[in-house]
XYZ file of N, CA and C in Angstrom:
768
model
N 7.445 14.424 -15.486
C 7.603 13.886 -14.139
C 8.609 14.825 -13.341
N 8.152 15.880 -12.733
C 8.959 16.891 -12.070
C 8.956 16.651 -10.578
N 7.867 16.121 -10.002
C 7.739 15.908 -8.564
C 8.565 14.634 -8.261
N 9.363 14.725 -6.996
C 10.123 13.619 -6.672
C 9.257 12.371 -6.383
N 9.756 11.177 -6.981
C 9.050 9.900 -6.807
C 9.390 9.278 -5.353
N 8.433 9.060 -4.577
C 8.689 8.619 -3.185
C 8.926 7.054 -3.194
N 9.949 6.676 -2.289
C 10.209 5.293 -2.024
C 9.687 4.846 -0.701
N 8.790 3.804 -0.750
C 8.155 3.396 0.513
C 8.173 2.031 0.886
N 9.033 1.597 1.907
C 9.107 0.273 2.390
C 7.742 -0.061 3.064
N 7.266 -1.259 2.901
C 5.993 -1.750 3.390
C 6.072 -2.816 4.468
N 5.551 -2.597 5.622
C 5.583 -3.562 6.659
C 4.258 -4.303 6.772
N 4.230 -5.549 6.284
C 2.976 -6.343 6.387
C 3.047 -7.004 7.796
N 2.215 -6.569 8.721
C 2.315 -7.081 10.059
C 1.168 -8.095 10.335
N 1.548 -9.321 11.066
C 0.548 -10.179 11.529
C 0.968 -10.653 12.820
N 0.150 -10.466 13.873
C 0.382 -10.851 15.271
C 1.706 -10.104 15.746
N 1.887 -8.802 15.444
C 2.931 -8.071 15.912
C 4.270 -8.330 15.243
N 4.356 -9.135 14.226
C 5.604 -9.342 13.537
C 5.493 -9.048 12.022
N 6.575 -8.656 11.432
C 6.513 -8.401 9.934
C 6.512 -9.681 9.211
N 5.633 -9.911 8.289
C 5.688 -11.117 7.516
C 5.659 -10.827 6.021
N 6.151 -11.795 5.191
C 6.058 -11.619 3.756
C 5.817 -12.893 3.056
N 4.983 -12.882 2.070
C 4.825 -14.155 1.376
C 4.826 -13.899 -0.161
N 4.287 -14.850 -0.813
C 4.105 -14.724 -2.382
C 2.712 -14.757 -2.734
N 2.118 -13.711 -3.394
C 0.735 -13.666 -3.767
C -0.189 -13.837 -2.406
N 0.360 -13.249 -1.349
C -0.400 -13.206 -0.008
C -0.429 -14.583 0.562
N 0.342 -15.602 0.199
C 0.332 -16.837 0.826
C 1.701 -17.207 1.288
N 1.767 -18.315 2.072
C 3.042 -18.774 2.605
C 3.905 -17.749 3.311
N 3.248 -17.120 4.280
C 4.054 -15.978 4.932
C 5.216 -16.425 5.695
N 6.297 -15.733 5.652
C 7.392 -15.967 6.508
C 7.823 -14.784 7.372
N 8.421 -15.010 8.518
C 8.783 -13.914 9.421
C 9.865 -13.107 8.901
N 9.599 -11.750 8.934
C 10.696 -10.828 8.428
C 11.226 -9.967 9.513
N 10.714 -10.024 10.792
C 11.350 -9.252 11.856
C 10.353 -8.445 12.555
N 10.890 -7.561 13.415
C 10.110 -6.664 14.307
C 9.730 -5.418 13.655
N 8.513 -4.983 13.541
C 8.113 -3.787 12.797
C 8.770 -2.535 13.297
N 8.958 -2.402 14.537
C 9.531 -1.158 15.128
C 11.050 -1.055 14.677
N 11.748 -2.110 14.782
C 13.151 -2.194 14.350
C 13.295 -1.975 12.803
N 12.416 -2.598 12.002
C 12.600 -2.361 10.561
C 12.173 -0.940 10.153
N 11.153 -0.422 10.778
C 10.784 1.005 10.524
C 11.937 1.933 10.791
N 12.668 1.710 12.005
C 13.720 2.516 12.399
C 14.855 2.455 11.251
N 15.052 1.193 10.809
C 16.212 1.037 9.763
C 15.881 1.681 8.463
N 14.573 1.616 8.073
C 14.221 2.135 6.715
C 14.258 3.690 6.833
N 13.865 4.294 7.954
C 13.938 5.721 8.198
C 15.384 6.269 8.131
N 16.263 5.539 8.700
C 17.636 5.835 8.574
C 18.213 5.703 7.208
N 17.647 4.727 6.353
C 18.153 4.514 5.006
C 17.641 5.554 4.080
N 16.712 6.422 4.500
C 16.178 7.432 3.692
C 14.857 7.191 3.050
N 14.127 6.298 3.600
C 12.722 6.131 3.093
C 11.969 7.400 3.219
N 11.029 7.709 2.157
C 10.253 8.855 2.177
C 9.042 8.826 3.037
N 8.540 7.492 3.051
C 7.379 7.191 3.959
C 7.494 5.731 4.395
N 6.739 5.414 5.291
C 6.663 3.887 5.560
C 5.144 3.485 5.713
N 4.842 2.409 5.099
C 3.424 1.828 5.162
C 3.335 0.652 6.108
N 2.357 0.557 6.932
C 2.184 -0.555 7.904
C 0.882 -1.069 7.638
N 0.834 -2.321 7.162
C -0.516 -3.032 6.996
C -0.701 -4.220 7.847
N -1.681 -4.122 8.621
C -2.079 -5.301 9.430
C -2.818 -6.272 8.558
N -2.111 -7.311 8.037
C -2.601 -8.120 6.968
C -3.753 -9.113 7.302
N -3.841 -9.384 8.630
C -4.986 -10.284 9.035
C -6.110 -9.573 9.735
N -6.058 -8.264 9.814
C -7.165 -7.517 10.572
C -8.552 -7.740 9.945
N -8.593 -7.627 8.636
C -10.011 -7.690 7.911
C -10.448 -9.098 7.987
N -9.510 -10.121 7.686
C -9.901 -11.548 7.678
C -10.359 -11.923 9.114
N -9.677 -11.551 10.148
C -10.034 -11.891 11.514
C -11.095 -10.924 12.094
N -11.545 -9.897 11.265
C -12.614 -9.034 11.711
C -12.310 -8.347 13.020
N -11.150 -7.680 13.010
C -10.677 -6.917 14.160
C -9.960 -5.695 13.813
N -9.682 -4.751 14.759
C -9.102 -3.505 14.441
C -7.614 -3.714 14.429
N -6.940 -2.728 13.881
C -5.396 -2.763 13.718
C -4.806 -2.672 15.178
N -3.650 -3.299 15.275
C -2.989 -3.357 16.570
C -2.402 -1.943 16.900
N -2.974 -1.172 17.832
C -2.727 0.216 18.009
C -1.299 0.324 18.749
N -0.959 -0.584 19.661
C 0.297 -0.422 20.348
C 1.471 -0.476 19.437
N 1.435 -1.381 18.465
C 2.521 -1.559 17.547
C 2.678 -0.284 16.605
N 1.478 0.285 16.274
C 1.396 1.496 15.502
C 2.075 2.666 16.186
N 1.729 2.778 17.508
C 2.269 3.969 18.257
C 3.715 3.851 18.554
N 4.269 2.553 18.818
C 5.614 2.381 18.992
C 6.405 2.679 17.711
N 5.832 2.307 16.617
C 6.450 2.558 15.300
C 6.558 4.066 15.035
N 5.378 4.733 15.239
C 5.373 6.133 15.026
C 6.394 6.972 15.840
N 6.619 6.472 17.071
C 7.478 7.166 18.006
C 8.990 7.161 17.500
N 9.287 6.045 16.678
C 10.642 5.830 16.245
C 11.087 6.475 14.930
N 10.101 6.990 14.162
C 10.431 7.483 12.786
C 10.027 8.857 12.652
N 10.632 9.443 11.620
C 10.520 10.940 11.340
C 9.861 11.185 10.011
N 9.435 10.141 9.356
C 8.788 10.217 8.024
C 7.380 9.817 8.171
N 6.421 10.274 7.266
C 5.024 9.954 7.379
C 4.746 8.440 7.371
N 3.815 8.023 8.258
C 3.471 6.705 8.425
C 2.046 6.455 7.996
N 1.742 5.491 7.009
C 0.428 5.151 6.675
C 0.174 3.828 7.209
N -1.098 3.769 7.775
C -1.468 2.476 8.513
C -2.717 1.991 7.888
N -2.838 0.704 7.593
C -4.085 0.179 7.110
C -4.287 -1.285 7.630
N -5.516 -1.727 7.466
C -5.946 -3.105 7.974
C -7.030 -3.008 9.030
N -8.102 -3.452 8.657
C -9.291 -3.468 9.580
C -9.942 -2.183 9.876
N -9.765 -1.245 8.912
C -10.401 0.080 9.053
C -11.803 -0.026 8.533
N -12.775 0.217 9.372
C -14.190 0.021 8.842
C -15.029 1.255 9.050
N -14.632 2.230 9.946
C -15.412 3.393 10.224
C -14.600 4.578 10.439
N -15.186 5.795 10.529
C -14.483 7.019 10.770
C -13.823 6.944 12.157
N -14.429 6.290 13.053
C -13.787 6.056 14.447
C -12.426 5.351 14.354
N -12.364 4.302 13.479
C -11.084 3.524 13.371
C -9.993 4.578 12.828
N -10.353 5.371 11.917
C -9.378 6.408 11.333
C -8.907 7.355 12.394
N -9.907 7.720 13.207
C -9.587 8.685 14.339
C -8.563 8.067 15.269
N -8.888 6.708 15.657
C -7.973 5.983 16.537
C -6.485 5.923 16.085
N -6.539 5.545 14.772
C -5.076 5.372 14.160
C -4.406 6.691 14.114
N -5.052 7.759 13.732
C -4.388 9.133 13.738
C -3.857 9.445 15.153
N -4.660 9.189 16.111
C -4.303 9.496 17.487
C -3.105 8.566 17.921
N -2.949 7.431 17.373
C -1.906 6.520 17.762
C -0.619 6.937 16.978
N -0.751 7.862 16.071
C 0.533 8.324 15.419
C 0.617 8.153 13.849
N -0.468 7.608 13.316
C -0.511 7.487 11.818
C -0.680 8.858 11.149
N -0.038 9.086 10.045
C -0.251 10.324 9.363
C -1.311 10.158 8.169
N -1.407 8.956 7.682
C -2.497 8.647 6.752
C -2.954 7.265 7.041
N -4.147 6.859 6.588
C -4.827 5.648 6.866
C -5.237 5.011 5.592
N -4.785 3.733 5.462
C -5.176 2.878 4.347
C -6.505 2.140 4.574
N -7.386 2.191 3.464
C -8.696 1.564 3.541
C -8.816 0.621 2.321
N -9.331 -0.529 2.381
C -9.578 -1.381 1.290
C -10.873 -2.094 1.420
N -10.939 -3.137 2.034
C -12.179 -4.024 2.135
C -13.427 -3.249 2.589
N -13.334 -2.465 3.612
C -14.571 -1.751 4.068
C -15.087 -0.746 3.020
N -14.168 -0.106 2.254
C -14.601 0.849 1.237
C -15.172 0.132 0.085
N -14.789 -1.024 -0.228
C -15.354 -1.875 -1.298
C -16.893 -2.225 -0.879
N -17.052 -2.582 0.477
C -18.333 -2.893 0.936
C -19.240 -1.669 1.023
N -18.650 -0.462 1.464
C -19.543 0.713 1.568
C -18.643 1.909 1.194
N -18.751 2.271 -0.111
C -17.839 3.307 -0.686
C -18.047 4.721 -0.063
N -19.214 4.856 0.544
C -19.461 6.182 1.314
C -18.439 6.456 2.418
N -17.762 5.401 2.888
C -16.788 5.536 3.999
C -15.692 6.554 3.505
N -15.375 6.569 2.193
C -14.278 7.405 1.694
C -14.676 8.864 1.838
N -15.915 9.202 1.527
C -16.341 10.697 1.690
C -16.505 11.054 3.150
N -16.938 10.160 3.883
C -17.132 10.402 5.295
C -15.739 10.690 5.979
N -14.770 9.893 5.606
C -13.426 10.169 6.232
C -12.848 11.482 5.638
N -13.055 11.704 4.281
C -12.426 12.896 3.728
C -13.158 14.161 4.299
N -14.381 14.106 4.604
C -15.067 15.250 5.147
C -14.561 15.567 6.561
N -14.256 14.530 7.254
C -13.865 14.759 8.698
C -12.459 15.089 8.860
N -11.553 14.399 8.093
C -10.121 14.636 8.336
C -9.436 15.226 7.115
N -10.072 15.390 5.927
C -9.355 15.857 4.712
C -8.910 14.682 3.889
N -9.012 14.780 2.522
C -8.635 13.621 1.684
C -7.109 13.257 1.780
N -6.315 14.076 2.166
C -4.852 13.738 2.350
C -4.569 12.626 3.239
N -5.498 12.306 4.110
C -5.479 11.308 5.080
C -5.725 9.926 4.485
N -6.453 9.893 3.446
C -7.050 8.522 2.901
C -6.112 8.011 1.754
N -5.584 6.779 2.036
C -4.964 6.029 0.955
C -5.947 4.845 0.675
N -6.494 4.764 -0.556
C -7.275 3.613 -0.891
C -6.340 2.486 -1.478
N -6.443 1.376 -0.804
C -5.662 0.230 -1.164
C -6.499 -0.600 -2.122
N -5.964 -0.695 -3.459
C -6.631 -1.623 -4.368
C -5.863 -2.810 -4.604
N -6.290 -3.935 -4.171
C -5.688 -5.247 -4.349
C -6.334 -5.800 -5.622
N -5.632 -5.703 -6.692
C -6.172 -6.063 -7.946
C -5.502 -7.196 -8.683
N -6.160 -7.975 -9.487
C -5.603 -9.068 -10.186
C -6.266 -9.122 -11.645
N -5.570 -9.863 -12.435
C -6.247 -10.133 -13.774
C -7.374 -11.049 -13.659
N -8.424 -10.754 -14.371
C -9.719 -11.451 -14.136
C -9.439 -13.006 -14.466
N -10.062 -13.849 -13.608
C -10.020 -15.354 -13.816
C -11.257 -15.910 -13.341
N -11.343 -17.217 -13.414
C -12.481 -17.940 -12.953
C -13.886 -17.492 -13.545
N -13.818 -17.060 -14.838
C -15.008 -16.633 -15.475
C -15.306 -15.170 -15.245
N -14.660 -14.508 -14.349
C -14.919 -12.993 -14.137
C -14.480 -12.205 -15.336
N -15.240 -11.222 -15.726
C -14.764 -10.319 -16.688
C -15.078 -8.870 -16.285
N -14.171 -8.023 -16.650
C -14.327 -6.544 -16.375
C -13.893 -5.806 -17.670
N -14.283 -4.491 -17.879
C -13.813 -3.752 -19.005
C -12.349 -3.609 -19.081
N -11.617 -3.460 -17.946
C -10.268 -3.278 -17.972
C -9.469 -4.580 -17.993
N -10.117 -5.692 -17.678
C -9.412 -7.018 -17.583
C -8.875 -7.258 -16.186
N -9.126 -6.285 -15.298
C -8.527 -6.318 -13.927
C -9.692 -6.316 -12.988
N -9.698 -7.118 -11.849
C -10.778 -7.060 -10.821
C -10.205 -6.722 -9.463
N -11.043 -6.143 -8.721
C -10.660 -5.859 -7.263
C -10.885 -7.136 -6.417
N -9.960 -7.380 -5.525
C -10.099 -8.358 -4.489
C -10.258 -7.839 -3.179
N -10.694 -8.595 -2.191
C -10.774 -8.093 -0.825
C -10.178 -9.196 0.104
N -10.118 -8.887 1.406
C -9.781 -9.946 2.474
C -8.342 -10.367 2.150
N -7.405 -9.462 1.882
C -5.994 -9.880 1.652
C -5.823 -10.647 0.343
N -6.558 -10.271 -0.645
C -6.426 -11.004 -1.979
C -7.214 -12.311 -1.986
N -7.916 -12.625 -1.042
C -8.555 -14.014 -0.961
C -9.928 -14.042 -1.664
N -10.602 -12.849 -1.884
C -11.880 -12.923 -2.501
C -11.891 -11.978 -3.660
N -12.378 -12.571 -4.866
C -12.594 -11.715 -5.959
C -13.993 -11.029 -5.825
N -14.158 -9.794 -6.489
C -15.330 -9.088 -6.289
C -16.176 -8.922 -7.639
N -15.332 -9.128 -8.739
C -15.942 -8.765 -10.037
C -16.035 -7.322 -10.320
N -15.554 -6.467 -9.432
C -15.496 -5.022 -9.621
C -14.287 -4.700 -10.443
N -14.495 -3.766 -11.485
C -13.337 -3.332 -12.358
C -12.341 -2.470 -11.611
N -11.162 -2.905 -11.586
C -10.071 -2.209 -10.644
C -9.910 -0.749 -11.206
N -9.871 -0.557 -12.476
C -9.673 0.860 -12.906
C -10.783 1.763 -12.565
N -12.050 1.335 -12.774
C -13.266 2.068 -12.464
C -13.301 2.386 -11.008
N -12.899 1.363 -10.216
C -12.972 1.617 -8.744
C -12.041 2.602 -8.355
N -10.831 2.578 -8.826
C -9.816 3.542 -8.536
C -10.285 5.043 -8.810
N -10.950 5.164 -10.009
C -11.480 6.412 -10.388
C -12.551 6.902 -9.528
N -13.516 5.943 -9.211
C -14.640 6.241 -8.301
C -14.232 6.736 -6.952
N -13.133 5.965 -6.385
C -12.602 6.254 -5.024
C -11.988 7.595 -4.989
N -11.274 8.014 -6.061
C -10.705 9.360 -6.027
C -11.774 10.364 -6.072
N -12.868 10.133 -6.745
C -13.978 11.091 -6.796
C -14.635 11.183 -5.418
N -14.677 10.107 -4.772
C -15.311 10.104 -3.441
C -14.532 10.641 -2.367
N -13.231 10.904 -2.631
C -12.388 11.545 -1.543
C -11.051 10.796 -1.241
N -10.713 9.812 -1.912
C -9.364 9.099 -1.642
C -8.384 10.081 -2.084
N -7.304 10.358 -1.296
C -6.188 11.306 -1.558
C -5.059 10.571 -2.429
N -4.956 9.205 -2.298
C -3.937 8.508 -3.058
C -4.588 7.053 -3.223
N -3.988 6.502 -4.296
C -4.403 5.135 -4.630
C -3.192 4.254 -4.503
N -3.191 3.184 -3.617
C -2.114 2.155 -3.485
C -2.597 1.080 -4.389
N -1.972 0.878 -5.545
C -2.378 -0.174 -6.517
C -1.419 -1.364 -6.374
N -2.004 -2.389 -5.805
C -1.283 -3.596 -5.430
C -1.666 -4.712 -6.383
N -0.724 -5.212 -7.115
C -0.963 -6.389 -7.993
C -0.827 -7.721 -7.209
N -1.944 -8.419 -7.152
C -1.988 -9.662 -6.410
C -1.057 -10.682 -7.186
N -1.198 -10.668 -8.610
C -0.425 -11.521 -9.348
C 0.964 -11.404 -9.174
N 1.446 -10.167 -9.012
C 2.919 -9.919 -8.987
C 3.520 -10.015 -7.543
N 2.620 -9.955 -6.535
C 2.943 -9.740 -5.155
C 3.970 -10.858 -4.722
N 5.195 -10.351 -4.238
C 6.152 -11.244 -3.665
C 6.954 -12.072 -4.819
N 6.568 -11.918 -6.072
C 7.342 -12.729 -7.010
C 8.702 -12.185 -7.435
N 8.839 -10.884 -7.215
C 10.053 -10.163 -7.512
C 10.306 -10.152 -9.098
N 9.302 -10.257 -9.782
C 9.357 -10.334 -11.315
C 9.126 -8.931 -11.951
N 8.794 -7.948 -11.060
C 8.559 -6.576 -11.630
C 7.160 -6.241 -11.294
N 6.885 -4.883 -11.327
C 5.494 -4.396 -11.093
C 4.663 -4.697 -12.287
N 3.343 -4.779 -12.147
C 2.387 -4.901 -13.252
C 2.269 -3.639 -13.950
N 3.111 -3.359 -14.980
C 3.259 -2.062 -15.590
C 1.906 -1.780 -16.507
N 1.402 -2.918 -17.013
C 0.218 -2.764 -17.840
C -0.954 -2.183 -16.958
N -1.151 -2.784 -15.823
C -2.199 -2.354 -14.971
C -2.009 -0.940 -14.380
N -0.729 -0.630 -14.090
C -0.342 0.699 -13.619
C -0.623 1.831 -14.674
N -0.322 1.519 -15.916
C -0.505 2.374 -17.041
C -2.019 2.608 -17.200
N -2.831 1.509 -17.088
C -4.294 1.580 -17.289
C -5.026 2.469 -16.305
N -4.472 2.328 -15.075
C -5.080 3.191 -13.956
C -4.600 4.684 -14.098
N -3.328 4.796 -14.354
C -2.683 6.184 -14.480
C -3.445 7.017 -15.492
N -3.767 6.310 -16.664
C -4.412 7.029 -17.745
C -5.769 7.605 -17.360
N -6.420 7.057 -16.325
C -7.856 7.452 -15.974
C -7.918 8.299 -14.838
N -6.782 8.578 -14.050
C -7.010 9.436 -12.834
C -5.849 10.262 -12.501
N -6.098 11.386 -11.776
C -5.094 12.320 -11.477
C -4.430 12.305 -10.089
N -5.097 11.610 -9.058
C -4.508 11.574 -7.665
C -3.266 10.847 -7.769
N -2.439 10.997 -6.784
C -1.110 10.215 -6.646
C -1.397 8.712 -6.693
N -0.549 8.005 -7.340
C -0.634 6.524 -7.616
C 0.631 5.873 -6.942
N 0.403 4.964 -6.034
C 1.451 4.233 -5.459
C 1.568 2.798 -6.104
N 2.676 2.417 -6.657
C 2.796 1.136 -7.304
C 3.326 0.100 -6.218
N 2.587 -1.075 -6.244
C 2.954 -2.034 -5.289
C 2.856 -3.475 -5.817
N 3.704 -4.401 -5.475
C 3.619 -5.700 -5.793
C 4.543 -6.144 -6.936
N 5.613 -6.889 -6.632
C 6.487 -7.516 -7.542
C 7.877 -6.949 -7.793
N 8.348 -5.940 -6.939
C 9.700 -5.335 -7.158
C 10.773 -6.407 -6.786
N 11.679 -6.631 -7.599
C 12.710 -7.492 -7.336
C 14.191 -6.880 -7.578
N 14.197 -5.977 -8.498
C 15.476 -5.213 -8.670
C 15.244 -3.751 -8.694
N 16.355 -3.030 -8.586
C 16.238 -1.562 -8.500
C 15.623 -1.031 -9.833
N 15.963 -1.666 -10.983
C 15.361 -1.188 -12.158
C 13.863 -1.298 -12.259
N 13.267 -2.230 -11.533
C 11.845 -2.284 -11.444
C 11.163 -1.080 -10.993
N 11.786 -0.457 -9.954
C 11.291 0.756 -9.313
C 11.267 1.858 -10.471
N 12.266 1.953 -11.146
C 12.497 2.956 -12.179
C 11.325 2.746 -13.339
N 11.124 1.435 -13.644
C 10.033 1.114 -14.716
C 8.738 1.661 -14.184
N 8.437 1.443 -12.882
C 7.082 1.758 -12.426
C 7.009 3.309 -12.447
N 8.064 3.993 -12.020
C 8.038 5.518 -12.064
C 7.764 6.057 -13.504
N 8.473 5.331 -14.397
C 8.287 5.778 -15.796
C 6.901 5.416 -16.384
N 6.254 4.577 -15.756
C 4.950 4.120 -16.151
C 3.825 5.018 -15.528
N 4.341 6.003 -14.666
C 3.402 6.898 -14.083
C 3.159 6.823 -12.600
N 3.969 5.987 -11.978
C 3.732 5.915 -10.465
C 4.356 7.207 -9.773
N 3.668 7.729 -8.748
C 4.150 8.841 -8.069
C 4.967 8.376 -6.901
N 4.764 7.108 -6.504
C 5.510 6.507 -5.423
C 5.641 4.996 -5.698
N 6.720 4.323 -5.179
C 7.027 3.062 -5.424
C 7.132 2.254 -4.052
N 6.336 1.218 -3.858
C 6.306 0.635 -2.578
C 6.888 -0.798 -2.815
N 7.560 -1.382 -1.695
C 8.016 -2.805 -1.825
C 8.338 -3.322 -0.371
N 8.388 -4.553 -0.307
C 8.526 -5.212 0.968
C 9.719 -6.191 0.966
N 9.550 -7.328 0.311
C 10.573 -8.381 0.382
C 11.983 -7.942 0.134
N 12.128 -7.116 -1.031
C 13.525 -6.785 -1.341
C 14.210 -5.947 -0.216
N 13.449 -5.227 0.535
C 14.030 -4.419 1.635
C 14.146 -5.331 2.817
N 13.147 -6.121 3.183
C 13.202 -6.934 4.493
C 14.323 -7.875 4.433
N 14.506 -8.520 3.228
C 15.452 -9.669 3.207
C 16.847 -9.258 2.704
N 17.126 -7.910 2.661
C 18.456 -7.388 2.369
C 18.853 -7.357 0.910
N 17.875 -7.671 -0.093
C 18.271 -7.641 -1.469
C 18.661 -6.206 -1.881
N 17.960 -5.332 -1.423
C 18.184 -3.829 -1.846
C 18.013 -2.940 -0.592
N 18.661 -1.916 -0.618
C 18.381 -0.782 0.396
C 17.637 0.321 -0.263
N 17.070 1.165 0.489
C 16.283 2.300 -0.050
C 17.283 3.095 -0.891
N 18.565 3.286 -0.315
C 19.582 4.040 -1.105
C 19.766 3.427 -2.487
N 19.973 2.047 -2.585
C 20.087 1.503 -3.796
C 19.119 1.888 -4.860
N 17.807 1.872 -4.418
C 16.676 2.141 -5.312
C 16.793 3.617 -5.783
N 17.035 4.460 -4.881
C 17.109 5.861 -5.185
C 18.299 6.212 -6.184
N 19.393 5.489 -5.958
C 20.559 5.744 -6.817
C 20.219 5.304 -8.172
N 19.613 4.106 -8.370
C 19.200 3.599 -9.615
C 18.289 4.567 -10.393
N 17.257 5.072 -9.603
C 16.264 5.914 -10.233
C 16.927 7.234 -10.635
N 17.773 7.808 -9.759
C 18.439 9.061 -10.112
C 19.274 8.905 -11.388
N 19.928 7.792 -11.441
C 20.741 7.478 -12.630
C 19.908 7.399 -13.910
N 18.695 7.086 -13.802
C 17.878 6.872 -14.928
C 17.027 8.197 -15.198
N 17.316 9.245 -14.403
C 16.702 10.473 -14.698
C 15.358 10.669 -13.992
N 15.034 9.727 -12.982
C 13.780 9.887 -12.266
C 14.105 10.700 -10.995
N 13.300 11.910 -10.831
C 13.617 12.649 -9.714
C 13.234 11.979 -8.436
N 14.211 12.089 -7.387
C 13.944 11.378 -6.137
C 14.450 12.411 -5.088
N 14.024 12.199 -3.867
C 14.444 13.147 -2.738
C 15.751 12.640 -2.232
């Protein structure tokens, strides 16, 4: 592990406000996205991720004005996801100020979208968001993990590890692996799932879901994450980006 591990605060945005829940439910207000993005940029975040959490469910595009206002205020790369269904949506987000675009539900429905975007803009633009959980309700997959869509609301029966591998082959430049089971619990990342995906693919892997202490970020990096993403612990003041980097540095994990 010689490349610096990136620390990425995540802004889950609904109706123009940052929200955060547990396992994607019981959302509570966490503030203004532009103000929070500015704060994290000042704290030393390596990137910021902006997810419009209700765009896919409400079948609409991401709120472009909030994206452009956020992009104007920060000096680090901005990844935007939510409601991206076509190459044109990616084009609009890049023009609004996004550096990378997150895709989830639409890519599951039509995997060709990944190669279409990669051919037009380059694979470095695509972050495939995989919302995965341990199989339940009778679903089984070879890895024991299945992909969900629509903000974690719908199981697909698709093997999460196999999907991450296929997506990388189709042109995804990074995989954002989000554990639905761990999301918002602050009990730690799903290291088992992270290790399973890391073993099968080479593209950068972003760990998401479950961070509650600075040590959790270190554990994810040691399990093979190239970047560690979190929301609640940053939004509600439990930790700063600096706290996380200091902990990781002390544990021998390279950070910027």
